[in-house]
Short mmCIF file of C-alpha atoms in Angstrom, two decimals:
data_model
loop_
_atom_site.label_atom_id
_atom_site.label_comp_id
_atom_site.label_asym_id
_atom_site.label_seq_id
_atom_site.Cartn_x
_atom_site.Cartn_y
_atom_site.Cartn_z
CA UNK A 1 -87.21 -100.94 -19.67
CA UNK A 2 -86.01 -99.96 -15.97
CA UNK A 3 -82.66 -100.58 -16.78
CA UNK A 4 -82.96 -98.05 -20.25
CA UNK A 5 -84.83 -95.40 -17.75
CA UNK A 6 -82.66 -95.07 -15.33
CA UNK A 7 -79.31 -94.56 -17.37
CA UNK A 8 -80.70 -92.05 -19.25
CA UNK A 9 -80.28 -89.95 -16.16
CA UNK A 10 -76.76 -90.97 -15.64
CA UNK A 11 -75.75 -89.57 -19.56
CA UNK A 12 -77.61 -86.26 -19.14
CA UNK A 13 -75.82 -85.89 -16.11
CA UNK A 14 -72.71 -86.77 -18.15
CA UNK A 15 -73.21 -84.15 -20.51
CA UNK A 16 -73.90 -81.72 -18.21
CA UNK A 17 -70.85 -82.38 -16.49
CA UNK A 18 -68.88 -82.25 -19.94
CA UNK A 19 -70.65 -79.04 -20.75
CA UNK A 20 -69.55 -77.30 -17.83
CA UNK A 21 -66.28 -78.06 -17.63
CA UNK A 22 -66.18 -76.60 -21.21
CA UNK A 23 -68.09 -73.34 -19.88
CA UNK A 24 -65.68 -72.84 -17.18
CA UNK A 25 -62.71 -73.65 -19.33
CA UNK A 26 -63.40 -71.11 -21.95
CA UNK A 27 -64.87 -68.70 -18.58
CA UNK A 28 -60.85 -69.43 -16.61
CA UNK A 29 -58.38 -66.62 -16.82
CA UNK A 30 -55.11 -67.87 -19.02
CA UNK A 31 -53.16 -69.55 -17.17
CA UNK A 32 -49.38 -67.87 -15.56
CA UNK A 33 -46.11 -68.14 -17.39
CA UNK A 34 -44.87 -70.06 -14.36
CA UNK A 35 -47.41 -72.54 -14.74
CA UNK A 36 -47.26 -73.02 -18.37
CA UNK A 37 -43.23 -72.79 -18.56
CA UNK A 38 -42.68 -69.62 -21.00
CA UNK A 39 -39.94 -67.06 -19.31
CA UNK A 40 -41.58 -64.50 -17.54
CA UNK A 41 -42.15 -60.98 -19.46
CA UNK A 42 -40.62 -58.22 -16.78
CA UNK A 43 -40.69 -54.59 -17.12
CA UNK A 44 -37.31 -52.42 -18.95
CA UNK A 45 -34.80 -51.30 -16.15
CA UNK A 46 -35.11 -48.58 -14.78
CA UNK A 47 -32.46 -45.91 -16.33
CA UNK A 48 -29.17 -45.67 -14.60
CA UNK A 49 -29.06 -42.89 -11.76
CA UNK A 50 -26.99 -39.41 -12.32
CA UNK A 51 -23.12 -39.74 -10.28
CA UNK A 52 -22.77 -36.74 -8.05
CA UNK A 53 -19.69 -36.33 -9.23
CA UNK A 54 -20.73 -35.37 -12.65
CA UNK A 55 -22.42 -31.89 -12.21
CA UNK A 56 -25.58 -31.09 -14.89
CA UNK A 57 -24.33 -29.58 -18.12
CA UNK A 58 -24.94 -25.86 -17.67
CA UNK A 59 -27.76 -24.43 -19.91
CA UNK A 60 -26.67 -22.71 -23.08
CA UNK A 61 -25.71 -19.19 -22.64
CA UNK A 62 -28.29 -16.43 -24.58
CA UNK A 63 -26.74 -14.24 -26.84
CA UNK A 64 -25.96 -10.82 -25.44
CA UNK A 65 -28.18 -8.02 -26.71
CA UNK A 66 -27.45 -5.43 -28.70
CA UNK A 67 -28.62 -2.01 -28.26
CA UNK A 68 -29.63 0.02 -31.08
CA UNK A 69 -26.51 2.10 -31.15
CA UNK A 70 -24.54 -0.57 -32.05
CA UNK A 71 -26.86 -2.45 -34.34
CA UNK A 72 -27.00 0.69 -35.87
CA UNK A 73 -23.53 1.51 -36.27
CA UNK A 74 -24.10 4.70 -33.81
CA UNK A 75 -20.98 6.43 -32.16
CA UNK A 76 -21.67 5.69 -28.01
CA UNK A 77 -21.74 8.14 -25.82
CA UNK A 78 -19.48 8.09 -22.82
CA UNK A 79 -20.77 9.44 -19.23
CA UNK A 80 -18.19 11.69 -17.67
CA UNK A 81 -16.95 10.14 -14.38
CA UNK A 82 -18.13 10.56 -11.39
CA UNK A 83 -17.75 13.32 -8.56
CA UNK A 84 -16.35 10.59 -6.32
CA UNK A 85 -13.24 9.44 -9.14
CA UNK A 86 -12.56 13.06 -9.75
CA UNK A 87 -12.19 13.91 -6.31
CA UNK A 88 -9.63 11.02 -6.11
CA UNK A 89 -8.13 12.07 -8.61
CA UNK A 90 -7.92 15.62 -7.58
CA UNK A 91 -6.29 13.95 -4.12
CA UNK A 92 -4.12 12.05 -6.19
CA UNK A 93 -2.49 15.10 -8.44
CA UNK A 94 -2.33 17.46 -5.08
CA UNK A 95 0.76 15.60 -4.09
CA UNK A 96 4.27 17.52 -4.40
CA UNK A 97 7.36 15.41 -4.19
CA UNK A 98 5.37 12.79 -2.38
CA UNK A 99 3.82 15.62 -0.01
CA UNK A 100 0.40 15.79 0.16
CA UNK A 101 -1.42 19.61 1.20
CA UNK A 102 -1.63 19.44 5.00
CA UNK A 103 0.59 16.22 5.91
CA UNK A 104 4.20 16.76 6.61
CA UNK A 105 7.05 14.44 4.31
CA UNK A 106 7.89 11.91 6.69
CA UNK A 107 10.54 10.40 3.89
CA UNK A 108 14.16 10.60 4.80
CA UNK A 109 15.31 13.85 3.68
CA UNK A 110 19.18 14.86 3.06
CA UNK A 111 20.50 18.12 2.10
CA UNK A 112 23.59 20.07 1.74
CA UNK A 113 24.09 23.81 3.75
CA UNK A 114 26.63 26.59 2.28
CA UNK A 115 26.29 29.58 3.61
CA UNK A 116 28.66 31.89 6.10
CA UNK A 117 28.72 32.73 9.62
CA UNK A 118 30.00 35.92 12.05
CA UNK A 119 33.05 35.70 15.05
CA UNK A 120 35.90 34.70 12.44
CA UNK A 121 33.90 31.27 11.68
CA UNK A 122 33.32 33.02 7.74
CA UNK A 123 32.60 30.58 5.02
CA UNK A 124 30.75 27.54 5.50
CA UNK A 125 29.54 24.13 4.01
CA UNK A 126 28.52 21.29 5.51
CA UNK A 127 25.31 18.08 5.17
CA UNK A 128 21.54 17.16 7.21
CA UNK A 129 19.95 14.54 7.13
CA UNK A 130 17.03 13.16 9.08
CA UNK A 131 12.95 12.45 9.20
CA UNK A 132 10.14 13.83 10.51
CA UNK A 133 7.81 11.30 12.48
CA UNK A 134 4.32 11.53 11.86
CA UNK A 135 3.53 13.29 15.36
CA UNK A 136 5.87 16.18 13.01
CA UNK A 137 8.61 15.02 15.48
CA UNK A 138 12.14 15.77 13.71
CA UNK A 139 15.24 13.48 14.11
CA UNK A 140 19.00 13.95 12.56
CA UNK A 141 22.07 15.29 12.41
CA UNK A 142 24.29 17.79 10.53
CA UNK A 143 27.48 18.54 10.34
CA UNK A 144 29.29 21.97 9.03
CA UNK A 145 32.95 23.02 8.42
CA UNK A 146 34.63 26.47 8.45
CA UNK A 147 37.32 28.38 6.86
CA UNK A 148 38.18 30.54 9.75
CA UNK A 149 40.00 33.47 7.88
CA UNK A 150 43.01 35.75 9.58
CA UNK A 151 42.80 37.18 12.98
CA UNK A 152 40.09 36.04 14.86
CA UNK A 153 39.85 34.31 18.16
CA UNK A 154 43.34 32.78 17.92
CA UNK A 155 45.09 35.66 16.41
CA UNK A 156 46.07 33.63 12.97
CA UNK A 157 43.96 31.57 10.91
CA UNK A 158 42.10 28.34 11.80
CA UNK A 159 39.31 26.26 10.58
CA UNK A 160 36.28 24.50 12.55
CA UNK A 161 34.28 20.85 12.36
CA UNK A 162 31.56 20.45 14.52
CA UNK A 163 29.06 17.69 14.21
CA UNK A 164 26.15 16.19 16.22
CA UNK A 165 22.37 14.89 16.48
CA UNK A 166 19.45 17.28 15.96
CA UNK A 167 15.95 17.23 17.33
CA UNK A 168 12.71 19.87 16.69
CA UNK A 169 9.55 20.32 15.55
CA UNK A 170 7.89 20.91 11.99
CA UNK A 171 4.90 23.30 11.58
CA UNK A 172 3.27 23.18 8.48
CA UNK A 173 2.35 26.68 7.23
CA UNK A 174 1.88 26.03 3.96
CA UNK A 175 3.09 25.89 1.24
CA UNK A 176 6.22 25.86 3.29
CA UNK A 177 7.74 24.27 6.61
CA UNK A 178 8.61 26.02 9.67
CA UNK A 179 11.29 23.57 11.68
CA UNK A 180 12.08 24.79 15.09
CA UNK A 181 15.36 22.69 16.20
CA UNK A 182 18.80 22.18 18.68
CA UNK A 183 21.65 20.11 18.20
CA UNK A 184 24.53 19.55 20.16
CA UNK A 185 28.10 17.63 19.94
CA UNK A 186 31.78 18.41 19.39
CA UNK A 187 33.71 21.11 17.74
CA UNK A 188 37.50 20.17 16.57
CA UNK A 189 39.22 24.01 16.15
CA UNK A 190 42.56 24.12 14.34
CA UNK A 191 44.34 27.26 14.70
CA UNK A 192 47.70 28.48 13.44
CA UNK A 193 49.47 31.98 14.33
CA UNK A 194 52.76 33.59 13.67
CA UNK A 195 54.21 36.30 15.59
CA UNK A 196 57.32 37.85 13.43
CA UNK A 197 59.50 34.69 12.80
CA UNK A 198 58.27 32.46 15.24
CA UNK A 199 54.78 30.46 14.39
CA UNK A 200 52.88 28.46 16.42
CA UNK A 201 49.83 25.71 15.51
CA UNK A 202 47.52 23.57 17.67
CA UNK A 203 43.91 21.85 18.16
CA UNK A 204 42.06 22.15 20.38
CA UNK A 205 38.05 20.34 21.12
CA UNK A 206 34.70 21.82 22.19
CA UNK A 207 31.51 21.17 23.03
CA UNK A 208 28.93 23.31 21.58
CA UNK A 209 25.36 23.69 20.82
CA UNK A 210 23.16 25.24 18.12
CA UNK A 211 19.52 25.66 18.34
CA UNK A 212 17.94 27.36 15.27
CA UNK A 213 15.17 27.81 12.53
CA UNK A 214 14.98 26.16 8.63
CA UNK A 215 12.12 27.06 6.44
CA UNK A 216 12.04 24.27 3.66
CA UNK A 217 9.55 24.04 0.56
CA UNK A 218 9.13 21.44 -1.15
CA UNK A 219 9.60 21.93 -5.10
CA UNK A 220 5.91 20.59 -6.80
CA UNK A 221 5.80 17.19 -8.37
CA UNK A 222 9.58 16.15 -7.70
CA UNK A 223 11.18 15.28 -4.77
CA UNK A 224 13.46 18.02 -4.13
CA UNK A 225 12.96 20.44 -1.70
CA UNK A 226 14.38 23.85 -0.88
CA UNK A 227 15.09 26.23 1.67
CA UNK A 228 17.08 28.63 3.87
CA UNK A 229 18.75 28.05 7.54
CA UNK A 230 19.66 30.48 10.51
CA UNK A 231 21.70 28.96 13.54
CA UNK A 232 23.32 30.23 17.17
CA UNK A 233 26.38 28.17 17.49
CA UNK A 234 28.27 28.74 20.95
CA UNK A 235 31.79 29.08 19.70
CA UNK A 236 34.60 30.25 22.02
CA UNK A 237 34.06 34.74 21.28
CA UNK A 238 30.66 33.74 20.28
CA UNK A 239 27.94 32.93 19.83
CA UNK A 240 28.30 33.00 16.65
CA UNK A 241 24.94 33.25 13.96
CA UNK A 242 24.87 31.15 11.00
CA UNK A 243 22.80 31.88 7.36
CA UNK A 244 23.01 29.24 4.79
CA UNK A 245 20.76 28.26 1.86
CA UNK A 246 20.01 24.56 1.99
CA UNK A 247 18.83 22.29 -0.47
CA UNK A 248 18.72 18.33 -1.35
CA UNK A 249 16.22 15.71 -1.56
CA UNK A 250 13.28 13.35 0.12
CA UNK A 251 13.49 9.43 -0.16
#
């Protein structure tokens, strides 16, 4: 009887035991994949990042709107321009030959001279050329030739070439040019005179001068300008005065 008492203790313990190790079995969180040797279950990669390189597609463009007019099938009205394009243009169409109202042509200008002159120099023809600066500063030259007729200074007939630089000063008075000038350089005379049976030719050179006056207009919306000429040339009897019409051409 002792022995049958006191193992009964010793089973209920047993049970006990057995019944909580159930309890806390069926209580224990399931166990890791480490532990029970299934692969592990980690989260999708992340998704590849964006290469600078490769800018963002730009977003779609929106359909332009239409106004009413045209959905309509309206005529449009068009503005008139501006005061500031017609002024331009106003500017634009004022210019004559390349001369605009109130500036002075500085283009290289060239022109021929015919006209006559008194003290046996007669008939006359000869070329300019030259520019005006834009402080209306004129630089050139001309050059003129004569048909000295009979009598005269040498007592036959003869025939003078002069040629030199020129230098003066435009004013514009418009619509026309005022050009105050002097030039300077040699005259070449060639004479020839007979006396009954016995003739007699020479040369002979001189140095001269020739200030004078040209008025010159320029002809609108061309390049060609016109204009007249009046000249003191200090010729041996002289001085002798010059008029010639002059015309030719800016470029």
């Amino acid at each position: 009887m002792s022995y049958t008492t006191a193992a009964m203790p010793s089973r209920a313990r047993g049970l006990f035991r057995s019944a909580a190790f159930a309890v806390a079995a069926l209580l224990a969180p399931p166990a890791l994949a480490g532990e029970t040797g299934a692969p592990p279950q980690l989260p999708p990669p992340p998704p590849p990042p964006v290469s600078p390189s490769q800018p963002p597609a730009p977003p779609p463009k929106a359909a332009p709107a239409t106004t009413s007019a045209q959905s309509t099938g309206a005529p449009t009205r068009v503005m008139p321009a501006s005061s500031s394009s017609s002024s331009s243009s106003s500017s634009v169409s004022s210019t004559d030959g390349g001369r605009v109202e109130g500036e002075i042509d500085t283009r290289w200008a060239l022109a021929g001279m015919i006209g006559f002159a008194t003290d046996y120099l007669d008939f006359g023809m000869g070329l300019r050329g030259g520019k005006t600066l834009d402080n209306h500063l004129y630089l050139g030259g001309s050059m003129l030739y004569h048909f000295v007729g009979g009598g005269g200074y040498y007592g036959g007939s003869a025939s003078v070439f002069y040629i030199g630089p020129e230098a003066g000063y435009d004013f514009d008075l418009k619509p026309v040019v005022l050009r105050v000038y002097g030039g300077l350089g040699p005259a070449f005379f060639n004479y020839s005179a007979c006396a009954g049976n016995v003739c007699a030719s020479g040369s002979d050179t001189r140095f001269v001068v020739w200030p004078g006056v040209s008025v010159l207009w320029s002809i609108p919306d061309s390049a060609w300008f016109i204009g007249g000429d009046v000249r003191f040339v200090s010729v041996p009897g002289g001085p002798s005065v010059g008029f010639f019409f002059t015309g030719g051409m800016h470029f």
